[in-house]
CSV table of C-alpha atoms and ligand atoms in Angstrom, one decimal:
chain,number,residue,atom,x,y,z
A,1096,MET,CA,-20.9,7.9,1.8
A,1097,LEU,CA,-24.2,8.4,3.7
A,1098,ALA,CA,-24.4,4.7,4.4
A,1099,LEU,CA,-20.8,4.8,5.7
A,1100,LYS,CA,-21.7,7.6,8.1
A,1101,LYS,CA,-24.7,5.6,9.3
A,1102,THR,CA,-22.5,2.6,10.0
A,1103,THR,CA,-20.5,4.6,12.6
A,1104,ARG,CA,-23.7,5.1,14.6
A,1105,LEU,CA,-24.5,1.3,14.7
A,1106,SER,CA,-24.1,-0.7,17.9
A,1107,VAL,CA,-21.2,-3.1,18.1
A,1108,GLU,CA,-23.6,-6.0,17.6
A,1109,GLN,CA,-25.3,-4.4,14.5
A,1110,LEU,CA,-21.9,-3.8,13.0
A,1111,GLN,CA,-20.9,-7.4,13.6
A,1112,ASN,CA,-24.1,-8.6,11.8
A,1113,LEU,CA,-23.4,-6.3,8.8
A,1114,GLN,CA,-19.9,-7.7,8.6
A,1115,THR,CA,-21.1,-11.3,8.7
A,1116,LYS,CA,-23.7,-10.6,6.0
A,1117,ARG,CA,-21.1,-9.1,3.7
A,1118,PHE,CA,-18.7,-12.0,4.4
A,1119,LYS,CA,-21.2,-14.6,3.4
A,1120,LYS,CA,-22.1,-12.7,0.3
A,1121,LEU,CA,-18.5,-12.5,-0.7
A,1122,LEU,CA,-17.9,-16.2,0.1
A,1123,ARG,CA,-20.8,-17.2,-2.1
A,1124,HIS,CA,-19.4,-15.2,-4.9
A,1125,VAL,CA,-15.9,-16.6,-4.5
A,1126,LEU,CA,-17.1,-20.2,-4.5
A,1127,GLN,CA,-19.1,-19.5,-7.6
A,1128,TYR,CA,-16.4,-17.7,-9.7
A,1129,SER,CA,-12.9,-18.4,-8.4
A,1130,ARG,CA,-11.4,-21.7,-9.5
A,1131,PHE,CA,-8.6,-21.4,-7.0
A,1132,TYR,CA,-10.8,-20.9,-4.0
A,1133,GLN,CA,-13.2,-23.7,-5.1
A,1134,ARG,CA,-10.3,-26.2,-5.3
A,1135,TYR,CA,-8.6,-24.9,-2.2
A,1136,TYR,CA,-11.6,-24.9,0.1
A,1137,LYS,CA,-12.8,-28.3,-1.3
A,1138,GLN,CA,-9.4,-29.7,-0.2
A,1139,HIS,CA,-10.4,-28.4,3.3
A,1140,GLY,CA,-13.9,-30.0,3.0
A,1141,ILE,CA,-15.7,-26.7,2.3
A,1142,THR,CA,-18.2,-26.2,-0.5
A,1143,ILE,CA,-20.9,-23.7,-1.4
A,1144,LYS,CA,-23.5,-25.8,0.6
A,1145,ASP,CA,-21.6,-25.0,3.8
A,1146,ILE,CA,-21.8,-21.2,3.7
A,1147,ASP,CA,-24.6,-20.8,6.2
A,1148,ASN,CA,-22.7,-22.7,8.9
A,1149,ILE,CA,-19.3,-21.2,8.3
A,1150,SER,CA,-17.4,-18.4,10.0
A,1151,VAL,CA,-14.3,-16.8,8.7
A,1152,ALA,CA,-12.0,-18.7,11.2
A,1153,ASP,CA,-13.1,-22.0,9.7
A,1154,LEU,CA,-11.4,-21.2,6.4
A,1155,PRO,CA,-7.7,-21.8,5.6
A,1156,THR,CA,-5.5,-18.8,5.2
A,1157,ILE,CA,-3.9,-17.7,1.9
A,1158,SER,CA,-0.5,-16.2,1.1
A,1159,LYS,CA,0.8,-13.9,-1.5
A,1160,GLU,CA,2.7,-16.7,-3.1
A,1161,MET,CA,-0.5,-18.8,-3.5
A,1162,MET,CA,-2.3,-15.9,-5.0
A,1163,MET,CA,0.4,-15.0,-7.5
A,1164,ASP,CA,1.2,-18.6,-8.5
A,1165,HIS,CA,-2.4,-19.3,-9.4
A,1166,TYR,CA,-3.4,-15.8,-10.4
A,1167,ASP,CA,-5.6,-16.5,-13.4
A,1168,ASP,CA,-7.6,-19.0,-11.4
A,1169,PHE,CA,-7.6,-16.9,-8.3
A,1170,VAL,CA,-9.5,-13.9,-9.7
A,1171,CYS,CA,-13.3,-14.0,-10.0
A,1172,ASP,CA,-13.2,-12.2,-13.4
A,1173,ARG,CA,-12.0,-14.6,-16.1
A,1174,PHE,CA,-11.0,-11.7,-18.3
A,1175,LEU,CA,-8.0,-11.0,-16.1
A,1176,LYS,CA,-4.8,-12.7,-17.0
A,1177,ARG,CA,-1.6,-12.1,-15.1
A,1178,LYS,CA,0.6,-12.0,-18.3
A,1179,ASN,CA,-1.6,-9.4,-19.9
A,1180,ILE,CA,-1.7,-7.3,-16.7
A,1181,GLU,CA,2.1,-7.4,-16.4
A,1182,GLU,CA,2.3,-6.3,-20.1
A,1183,PHE,CA,0.0,-3.3,-19.3
A,1184,LEU,CA,2.2,-2.4,-16.3
A,1185,SER,CA,5.4,-2.5,-18.4
A,1186,ARG,CA,3.8,-0.1,-20.8
A,1187,SER,CA,1.7,2.2,-18.7
A,1188,LYS,CA,3.3,4.5,-16.1
A,1189,ASP,CA,0.3,6.8,-15.6
A,1190,PRO,CA,-1.6,5.8,-12.4
A,1191,ARG,CA,-4.8,7.4,-13.8
A,1192,GLU,CA,-4.9,4.9,-16.7
A,1193,LYS,CA,-7.3,2.1,-16.1
A,1194,TYR,CA,-6.7,-1.3,-17.5
A,1195,HIS,CA,-9.1,-1.8,-20.4
A,1196,ASN,CA,-10.7,1.5,-19.3
A,1197,ASN,CA,-12.3,-0.4,-16.5
A,1198,TYR,CA,-10.0,-2.0,-13.9
A,1199,THR,CA,-7.7,-0.3,-11.4
A,1200,VAL,CA,-4.5,-2.2,-11.2
A,1201,ILE,CA,-2.2,-1.8,-8.2
A,1202,HIS,CA,1.2,-3.5,-8.0
A,1203,THR,CA,3.8,-3.7,-5.3
A,1204,SER,CA,7.0,-5.5,-4.6
A,1205,GLY,CA,6.6,-4.9,-1.0
A,1206,SER,CA,9.3,-5.5,1.6
A,1207,CYS,CA,9.6,-9.1,0.4
A,1208,GLY,CA,11.0,-8.0,-3.0
A,1209,THR,CA,8.5,-10.2,-5.0
A,1210,LEU,CA,5.8,-8.8,-7.3
A,1211,SER,CA,2.1,-8.8,-6.3
A,1212,LEU,CA,-0.8,-7.6,-8.3
A,1213,PHE,CA,-4.2,-6.3,-7.0
A,1214,VAL,CA,-7.0,-5.5,-9.3
A,1215,TYR,CA,-10.2,-3.6,-8.5
A,1216,GLY,CA,-13.3,-3.4,-10.6
A,1217,PRO,CA,-15.3,-0.2,-10.8
A,1218,ASP,CA,-17.7,-1.1,-8.0
A,1219,ASP,CA,-14.9,-2.2,-5.7
A,1220,TRP,CA,-13.0,1.0,-6.4
A,1221,ALA,CA,-16.1,3.1,-5.6
A,1222,VAL,CA,-16.2,1.6,-2.1
A,1223,ILE,CA,-12.6,2.6,-1.5
A,1224,LYS,CA,-13.2,6.2,-2.7
A,1225,ALA,CA,-16.2,6.6,-0.5
A,1226,LEU,CA,-14.4,5.2,2.5
A,1227,VAL,CA,-11.4,7.5,2.0
A,1228,VAL,CA,-13.5,10.7,1.5
A,1229,ALA,CA,-16.0,9.9,4.3
A,1230,ARG,CA,-13.6,8.6,7.0
A,1231,VAL,CA,-10.1,9.9,6.2
A,1232,VAL,CA,-10.0,13.1,4.2
A,1233,LYS,CA,-13.3,14.4,5.4
A,1234,PRO,CA,-12.9,17.5,3.2
A,1235,VAL,CA,-14.3,20.9,4.0
A,1236,PRO,CA,-15.6,22.1,0.7
A,1237,HIS,CA,-14.3,25.4,-0.7
A,1238,PHE,CA,-17.3,26.9,-2.4
A,1239,THR,CA,-15.3,29.2,-4.6
A,1240,ARG,CA,-12.6,26.8,-5.8
A,1241,LYS,CA,-11.5,23.2,-5.8
A,1242,ILE,CA,-9.7,21.7,-2.9
A,1243,LYS,CA,-6.0,21.3,-3.6
A,1244,LEU,CA,-4.6,17.9,-2.6
A,1245,SER,CA,-1.0,17.0,-2.8
A,1246,PHE,CA,0.4,13.5,-2.6
A,1247,ILE,CA,4.0,12.8,-1.9
A,1248,GLY,CA,5.3,9.3,-2.7
A,1249,ALA,CA,6.1,7.1,-5.6
A,1250,THR,CA,4.2,8.6,-8.5
A,1251,ASP,CA,5.3,7.2,-11.8
A,1252,GLY,CA,3.4,3.9,-11.8
A,1253,HIS,CA,0.4,2.1,-10.6
A,1254,TYR,CA,1.1,2.3,-6.9
A,1255,ALA,CA,-1.6,2.3,-4.3
A,1256,GLY,CA,-1.3,5.8,-2.9
A,1257,VAL,CA,-0.9,7.8,-6.1
A,1258,SER,CA,-3.6,5.8,-7.9
A,1259,LEU,CA,-6.0,6.8,-5.2
A,1260,ALA,CA,-5.0,10.4,-4.8
A,1261,SER,CA,-5.0,11.2,-8.5
A,1262,ASP,CA,-8.5,9.7,-8.8
A,1263,VAL,CA,-10.1,12.4,-6.6
A,1264,PRO,CA,-13.5,13.6,-8.0
A,1265,GLY,CA,-12.5,16.3,-10.5
A,1266,LEU,CA,-15.4,18.6,-9.6
A,1267,LEU,CA,-14.4,18.7,-5.9
A,1268,ALA,CA,-10.6,18.6,-5.9
A,1269,CYS,CA,-7.4,18.6,-7.9
A,1270,CYS,CA,-4.3,16.6,-7.1
A,1271,LEU,CA,-0.6,17.3,-7.5
A,1272,PRO,CA,1.5,14.2,-7.2
A,1273,LEU,CA,4.9,15.1,-5.8
A,1274,SER,CA,7.5,12.5,-6.7
A,1275,ILE,CA,9.5,11.4,-3.7
A,1276,ASN,CA,12.2,10.6,-6.3
A,1277,SER,CA,12.7,14.2,-7.4
A,1278,PRO,CA,15.5,16.5,-6.1
A,1279,LEU,CA,14.6,18.4,-2.9
A,1280,GLU,CA,14.6,21.8,-4.6
A,1281,THR,CA,12.0,20.6,-7.1
A,1282,LEU,CA,9.9,19.2,-4.3
A,1283,ASP,CA,10.1,22.5,-2.5
A,1284,HIS,CA,9.3,24.6,-5.5
A,1285,ASN,CA,6.3,22.5,-6.6
A,1286,CYS,CA,4.9,22.5,-3.1
A,1287,ASN,CA,5.2,26.3,-2.7
A,1288,THR,CA,3.6,27.0,-6.1
A,1289,PHE,CA,0.7,24.6,-5.6
A,1290,TYR,CA,0.1,25.6,-2.0
A,1291,PRO,CA,-2.0,22.5,-1.0
A,1292,ASP,CA,-5.0,22.5,1.3
A,1293,VAL,CA,-4.4,18.8,2.0
A,1294,VAL,CA,-1.0,17.2,2.3
A,1295,SER,CA,-1.0,13.5,2.0
A,1296,GLY,CA,1.5,10.8,1.3
A,1297,TYR,CA,4.0,8.4,2.7
A,1298,SER,CA,4.7,9.3,6.4
A,1299,SER,CA,8.4,9.6,5.6
A,1300,GLY,CA,7.6,11.9,2.6
A,1301,VAL,CA,5.3,14.2,4.7
A,1302,HIS,CA,8.0,14.2,7.4
A,1303,LEU,CA,10.5,15.3,4.8
A,1304,LEU,CA,8.2,18.2,3.8
A,1305,SER,CA,7.8,19.2,7.4
A,1306,GLN,CA,11.6,19.4,7.8
A,1307,GLU,CA,11.8,21.5,4.7
A,1308,GLN,CA,9.1,23.8,6.1
A,1309,LEU,CA,11.0,24.2,9.4
A,1310,LYS,CA,14.1,25.1,7.4
A,1311,GLY,CA,12.1,27.8,5.6
A,1312,ASN,CA,12.4,26.1,2.2
A,1313,ILE,CA,8.7,25.7,1.9
A,1314,THR,CA,6.0,27.9,3.5
A,1315,ILE,CA,2.6,26.2,3.2
A,1316,ARG,CA,-0.5,26.1,5.5
A,1317,PRO,CA,-2.3,22.8,4.9
A,1318,GLU,CA,-5.7,22.4,6.5
A,1319,SER,CA,-5.2,18.6,6.9
A,1320,ILE,CA,-2.3,16.2,6.8
A,1321,ILE,CA,-2.7,12.5,6.1
A,1322,CYS,CA,0.2,10.1,6.6
A,1323,THR,CA,0.2,6.5,5.3
A,1324,SER,CA,2.2,3.6,4.0
A,1325,ASP,CA,5.4,3.7,6.2
A,1326,PRO,CA,5.3,4.1,10.0
A,1327,LEU,CA,4.6,7.4,11.5
A,1328,THR,CA,6.8,7.6,14.6
A,1329,SER,CA,6.2,9.9,17.5
A,1330,GLU,CA,9.3,11.9,16.5
A,1331,MET,CA,7.9,12.3,13.0
A,1332,ARG,CA,4.4,13.3,14.3
A,1333,HIS,CA,6.0,15.9,16.6
A,1334,THR,CA,8.1,17.5,13.7
A,1335,ILE,CA,5.0,17.6,11.4
A,1336,LYS,CA,2.9,19.2,14.1
A,1337,GLN,CA,5.7,21.7,14.8
A,1338,ALA,CA,6.1,22.6,11.1
A,1339,PHE,CA,2.4,22.8,10.1
A,1340,GLY,CA,0.7,23.5,13.4
A,1341,ARG,CA,-1.6,20.5,12.9
A,1342,GLU,CA,-1.8,16.9,14.0
A,1343,PRO,CA,-1.3,14.5,11.1
A,1344,VAL,CA,-4.0,11.8,10.7
A,1345,ASN,CA,-2.4,8.3,10.5
A,1346,PHE,CA,-4.1,6.3,7.8
A,1347,TYR,CA,-3.6,2.5,7.3
A,1348,ALA,CA,-3.8,1.5,3.7
A,1349,GLY,CA,-2.0,-1.0,1.4
A,1350,SER,CA,-2.3,-2.5,-2.0
A,1351,GLU,CA,-4.5,-5.3,-0.5
A,1352,SER,CA,-7.0,-2.7,0.5
A,1353,LEU,CA,-6.5,0.9,-0.1
A,1354,THR,CA,-8.3,1.9,3.1
A,1355,MET,CA,-8.3,-0.1,6.2
A,1356,ALA,CA,-8.1,2.2,9.3
A,1357,ALA,CA,-7.6,5.8,10.3
A,1358,GLN,CA,-7.2,7.8,13.4
A,1359,CYS,CA,-10.2,9.7,14.8
A,1360,GLU,CA,-10.1,13.3,16.3
A,1361,ARG,CA,-8.4,11.9,19.4
A,1362,HIS,CA,-5.3,11.1,17.3
A,1363,GLU,CA,-4.5,8.1,19.3
A,1364,ASN,CA,-5.6,4.7,18.0
A,1365,LEU,CA,-6.6,3.8,14.4
A,1366,HIS,CA,-10.2,2.8,13.9
A,1367,LEU,CA,-10.5,-0.4,11.8
A,1368,PHE,CA,-13.1,-0.2,9.0
A,1369,THR,CA,-14.7,-3.5,10.1
A,1370,ASP,CA,-17.8,-2.9,8.1
A,1371,TRP,CA,-15.8,-3.6,4.9
A,1372,HIS,CA,-13.1,-5.9,6.3
A,1373,ILE,CA,-12.4,-8.6,8.7
A,1374,PHE,CA,-9.2,-8.2,10.7
A,1375,GLU,CA,-7.6,-11.1,12.7
A,1376,ALA,CA,-4.4,-11.0,14.7
A,1377,VAL,CA,-2.7,-14.4,14.8
A,1378,ASP,CA,0.5,-15.9,16.1
A,1379,GLY,CA,3.2,-17.7,14.0
A,1380,ASP,CA,1.1,-20.8,13.9
A,1381,LEU,CA,-1.9,-18.8,12.6
A,1382,ARG,CA,-3.7,-19.2,15.9
A,1383,PRO,CA,-5.7,-16.2,17.2
A,1384,VAL,CA,-4.0,-14.0,19.8
A,1385,ALA,CA,-5.8,-12.3,22.7
A,1386,ALA,CA,-6.9,-8.7,22.3
A,1387,GLY,CA,-4.1,-6.4,23.4
A,1388,THR,CA,-1.4,-8.8,22.3
A,1389,PRO,CA,0.7,-8.3,19.1
A,1390,GLY,CA,-0.1,-10.6,16.2
A,1391,ASN,CA,0.3,-10.9,12.5
A,1392,LEU,CA,-2.6,-9.6,10.5
A,1393,LEU,CA,-4.9,-11.7,8.5
A,1394,LEU,CA,-7.0,-9.6,6.2
A,1395,THR,CA,-10.4,-10.3,4.6
A,1396,ASN,CA,-11.4,-7.6,2.1
A,1397,LEU,CA,-15.2,-7.6,1.9
A,1398,TYR,CA,-15.5,-5.2,-1.1
A,1399,ASN,CA,-13.2,-6.6,-3.7
A,1400,TYR,CA,-15.3,-8.9,-5.8
A,1401,THR,CA,-12.7,-9.0,-8.6
A,1402,GLN,CA,-9.7,-10.3,-6.8
A,1403,PRO,CA,-11.1,-11.4,-3.4
A,1404,LEU,CA,-8.8,-11.7,-0.4
A,1405,ILE,CA,-10.1,-14.0,2.3
A,1406,ARG,CA,-7.8,-14.6,5.3
A,1407,TYR,CA,-4.8,-13.2,3.4
A,1408,GLN,CA,-1.5,-13.1,5.3
A,1409,MET,CA,-0.3,-9.5,5.6
A,1410,HIS,CA,3.2,-8.8,6.6
A,1411,ASP,CA,2.0,-6.3,9.3
A,1412,GLU,CA,2.1,-6.7,13.0
A,1413,VAL,CA,-0.9,-5.2,14.9
A,1414,VAL,CA,-2.3,-5.0,18.4
A,1415,ILE,CA,-6.1,-4.9,18.4
A,1416,ASN,CA,-7.3,-3.0,21.4
A,1417,GLU,CA,-9.6,-4.6,23.9
A,1418,GLN,CA,-11.3,-1.4,25.0
A,1419,PRO,CA,-13.5,0.8,22.7
A,1420,CYS,CA,-12.2,4.3,21.8
A,1421,GLY,CA,-13.4,7.2,23.9
A,1422,CYS,CA,-14.8,8.9,20.9
A,1423,GLY,CA,-17.9,6.6,20.9
A,1424,SER,CA,-17.3,5.0,17.5
A,1425,PRO,CA,-18.3,1.3,17.4
A,1426,LEU,CA,-15.3,0.6,15.1
A,1427,PRO,CA,-12.6,-1.3,17.0
A,1428,THR,CA,-9.1,0.2,17.1
A,1429,ILE,CA,-5.5,-0.8,16.7
A,1430,ARG,CA,-2.4,0.8,18.2
A,1431,ASN,CA,0.1,2.6,16.0
A,1432,LEU,CA,1.4,0.2,13.3
A,1433,ALA,CA,4.9,-1.1,13.7
A,1434,GLY,CA,5.1,-1.9,10.0
A,1435,ARG,CA,8.5,-2.4,8.6
A,1436,GLN,CA,10.9,0.5,8.2
A,1437,GLU,CA,13.2,0.2,5.2
A,1438,GLU,CA,16.3,2.3,5.0
A,1439,PHE,CA,17.2,5.3,2.9
A,1440,LEU,CA,20.3,5.1,0.7
A,1441,TRP,CA,22.3,8.3,0.6
A,1442,PHE,CA,24.6,9.1,-2.4
A,1443,ASP,CA,26.7,12.1,-3.7
A,1444,THR,CA,25.0,14.1,-6.5
A,1445,ALA,CA,26.8,15.5,-9.5
A,1446,ASP,CA,27.0,18.9,-7.9
A,1447,GLY,CA,28.6,17.6,-4.7
A,1448,LYS,CA,25.6,17.5,-2.4
A,1449,ARG,CA,24.1,14.5,-0.7
A,1450,ASP,CA,20.7,13.2,-1.8
A,1451,TYR,CA,18.7,10.0,-0.9
A,1452,LEU,CA,17.1,7.2,-2.8
A,1453,HIS,CA,13.8,6.7,-0.9
A,1454,PRO,CA,13.1,3.0,0.1
A,1455,ILE,CA,9.6,3.2,-1.4
A,1456,VAL,CA,11.0,3.6,-4.9
A,1457,LEU,CA,12.7,0.2,-4.4
A,1458,VAL,CA,9.8,-1.3,-2.5
A,1459,GLU,CA,7.5,-0.5,-5.4
A,1460,LEU,CA,9.9,-1.2,-8.2
A,1461,PHE,CA,8.3,-3.1,-11.1
A,1462,VAL,CA,10.1,-4.6,-14.0
A,1463,ALA,CA,8.5,-7.5,-16.0
A,1464,GLY,CA,10.5,-10.6,-15.4
A,1465,LEU,CA,12.2,-9.4,-12.2
A,1466,LYS,CA,11.0,-11.9,-9.6
A,1467,LYS,CA,12.8,-10.9,-6.5
A,1468,PHE,CA,15.7,-8.6,-5.6
A,1469,GLN,CA,17.8,-7.1,-2.9
A,1470,VAL,CA,19.8,-3.9,-3.0
A,1471,ILE,CA,23.1,-3.5,-1.3
A,1472,GLN,CA,25.1,-0.3,-1.1
A,1473,THR,CA,28.7,-1.6,-1.6
A,1474,GLN,CA,30.5,1.8,-1.8
A,1475,ARG,CA,29.7,5.4,-1.1
A,1476,ASN,CA,28.4,5.8,-4.7
A,1477,GLU,CA,27.9,2.2,-5.7
A,1478,MET,CA,25.1,-0.3,-5.4
A,1479,LEU,CA,24.7,-3.9,-6.1
A,1480,MET,CA,21.3,-5.4,-7.0
A,1481,ARG,CA,21.0,-9.1,-6.5
A,1482,VAL,CA,18.2,-10.3,-8.8
A,1483,ILE,CA,16.2,-13.4,-9.5
A,1484,VAL,CA,14.9,-13.2,-13.0
A,1485,ASP,CA,12.3,-15.1,-15.0
A,1486,GLY,CA,12.4,-15.4,-18.8
A,1487,ASN,CA,15.1,-14.0,-21.1
A,1488,GLN,CA,17.9,-13.0,-18.8
A,1489,GLU,CA,19.5,-10.4,-21.1
A,1490,THR,CA,16.1,-8.6,-21.8
A,1491,VAL,CA,15.2,-8.5,-18.1
A,1492,LEU,CA,18.6,-7.2,-17.0
A,1493,ALA,CA,18.4,-4.5,-19.7
A,1494,ALA,CA,15.0,-3.5,-18.5
A,1495,ILE,CA,16.2,-3.4,-14.9
A,1496,ARG,CA,19.1,-1.1,-15.9
A,1497,GLN,CA,16.8,1.1,-17.8
A,1498,ARG,CA,14.3,1.5,-15.0
A,1499,MET,CA,17.1,2.1,-12.4
A,1500,GLN,CA,18.6,4.7,-14.8
A,1501,GLU,CA,15.2,6.5,-14.9
A,1502,ILE,CA,15.1,6.5,-11.1
A,1503,PHE,CA,18.7,7.8,-10.7
A,1504,CYS,CA,18.0,10.5,-13.3
A,1505,GLY,CA,15.0,11.6,-11.3
A,1506,LYS,CA,17.3,12.3,-8.4
A,1507,LYS,CA,20.2,13.6,-10.5
A,1508,LEU,CA,22.2,10.6,-9.3
A,1509,ASP,CA,22.6,9.1,-12.7
A,1510,THR,CA,26.2,10.3,-13.4
A,1511,THR,CA,27.5,9.5,-9.9
A,1512,VAL,CA,26.0,6.2,-8.8
A,1513,LYS,CA,27.3,3.0,-10.3
A,1514,LEU,CA,24.9,0.1,-10.5
A,1515,ASN,CA,26.0,-3.5,-10.6
A,1516,LEU,CA,23.7,-6.4,-11.2
A,1517,GLU,CA,24.2,-10.0,-10.1
A,1518,VAL,CA,21.8,-12.8,-11.1
A,1519,VAL,CA,21.3,-15.2,-8.3
A,1520,GLN,CA,19.1,-18.3,-7.8
A,1521,ASP,CA,18.1,-17.5,-4.2
A,1522,ILE,CA,18.3,-14.6,-1.7
A,1523,PRO,CA,18.4,-15.8,1.8
A,1524,ASN,CA,16.7,-14.0,4.7
A,1525,ASP,CA,18.9,-12.1,7.2
A,1526,PRO,CA,20.4,-14.7,9.5
A,1527,LYS,CA,20.1,-12.5,12.6
A,1528,THR,CA,16.4,-11.5,12.3
A,1529,GLY,CA,15.2,-14.3,10.1
A,1530,LYS,CA,13.4,-11.6,8.0
A,1531,TYR,CA,14.0,-10.6,4.4
A,1532,LYS,CA,16.1,-7.5,4.0
A,1533,LEU,CA,15.3,-5.6,0.9
A,1534,ILE,CA,17.8,-2.7,1.3
A,1535,ILE,CA,21.2,-2.9,3.0
A,1536,PRO,CA,22.9,0.5,3.2
A,1537,LEU,CA,26.6,1.0,3.5
A,1538,LYS,CA,27.8,0.6,7.1
A,1539,ASN,CA,28.9,3.9,8.7
B,401,ZN,ZN1,-11.9,7.2,18.3
């Protein structure tokens, strides 16, 4: 953490040198230990001998599909096998449980509806924790008691946010995960009882809490508020500030790296953590775009030596600013993330109220053998899941039904919402936007 603090006092040039040094070190490691990268780079005429003369832009990009299709060869740790990790995920729902007591496993379906896995070794994970504490949470220690941290989001699995929040150092803080998939009254009650010092979670979840605070259903006074995962719009920011009397800090994190950028005290742009990542904004043909222009993000994660991502195609659009931030930090900034906003599905509960199914529950749905899916609300209380399955169809369908039943039970929607499953071979993108639509709510 001390080293991280020092980094923010470096000059832009010194920071660049540090990034290059770390990039070359990672590249050497990857060319030594990942069979996928060895083969892939060799096809592009690059071997370990070329490291000194190579910059990141000379390397070909990688996609989620490449990574997942060659997973066992992709990782640098030969112990890791996709099949075994998926078995672990089917069994373990506790985000604090480490795979073989050692690795942190993060999974996501993402907005594309297909599974991806990200594994972090203990050293990789330590960098994440230090970055988050030093640059995002920046906790003010309470000398008489532990800091109370709440996290609102998907909580019953190995998702990025909850895995990180529930791994806070036990001597310093304690964490209460608040499931976004619990009834509103439960959320309100737990929030009031715990009375958190730090409120963190999905922007939409924190926004929901701020609305509950404004209605008088919760009465908390958090010292800091951290929003991540889904987009924090100006309207949301305004409501949160109104409810809690504080500006939320926008924090950019994902399964690919659990800490990529955060807002400074000026609450304008997000500072990219370029000492531990390389961020490139590119156009549809993967050519770099000029600073100030929107581009798709290519991510190079410089601290994950277990499952290294080099020029990985993210599904996020960013605008990297030309001018440095007025706060004096050498870390470059991006404007607020557009991200992708998925839709809430609203249904009737058994006691005649309306409650929602949060998109993140579907975005992060994991069922072994479920390759891709789309959710369509076909009636007021009916939804259709179109699924592409792998392996024994009956077993996978039963597992999907069971997982969805758990989710509905969490929201007390299990007796009112009817679920239909349809096995398909392909799910086309939305013809209007050309993008994949994970959730389609009922019109009107
Ligand atoms: Zn700044």
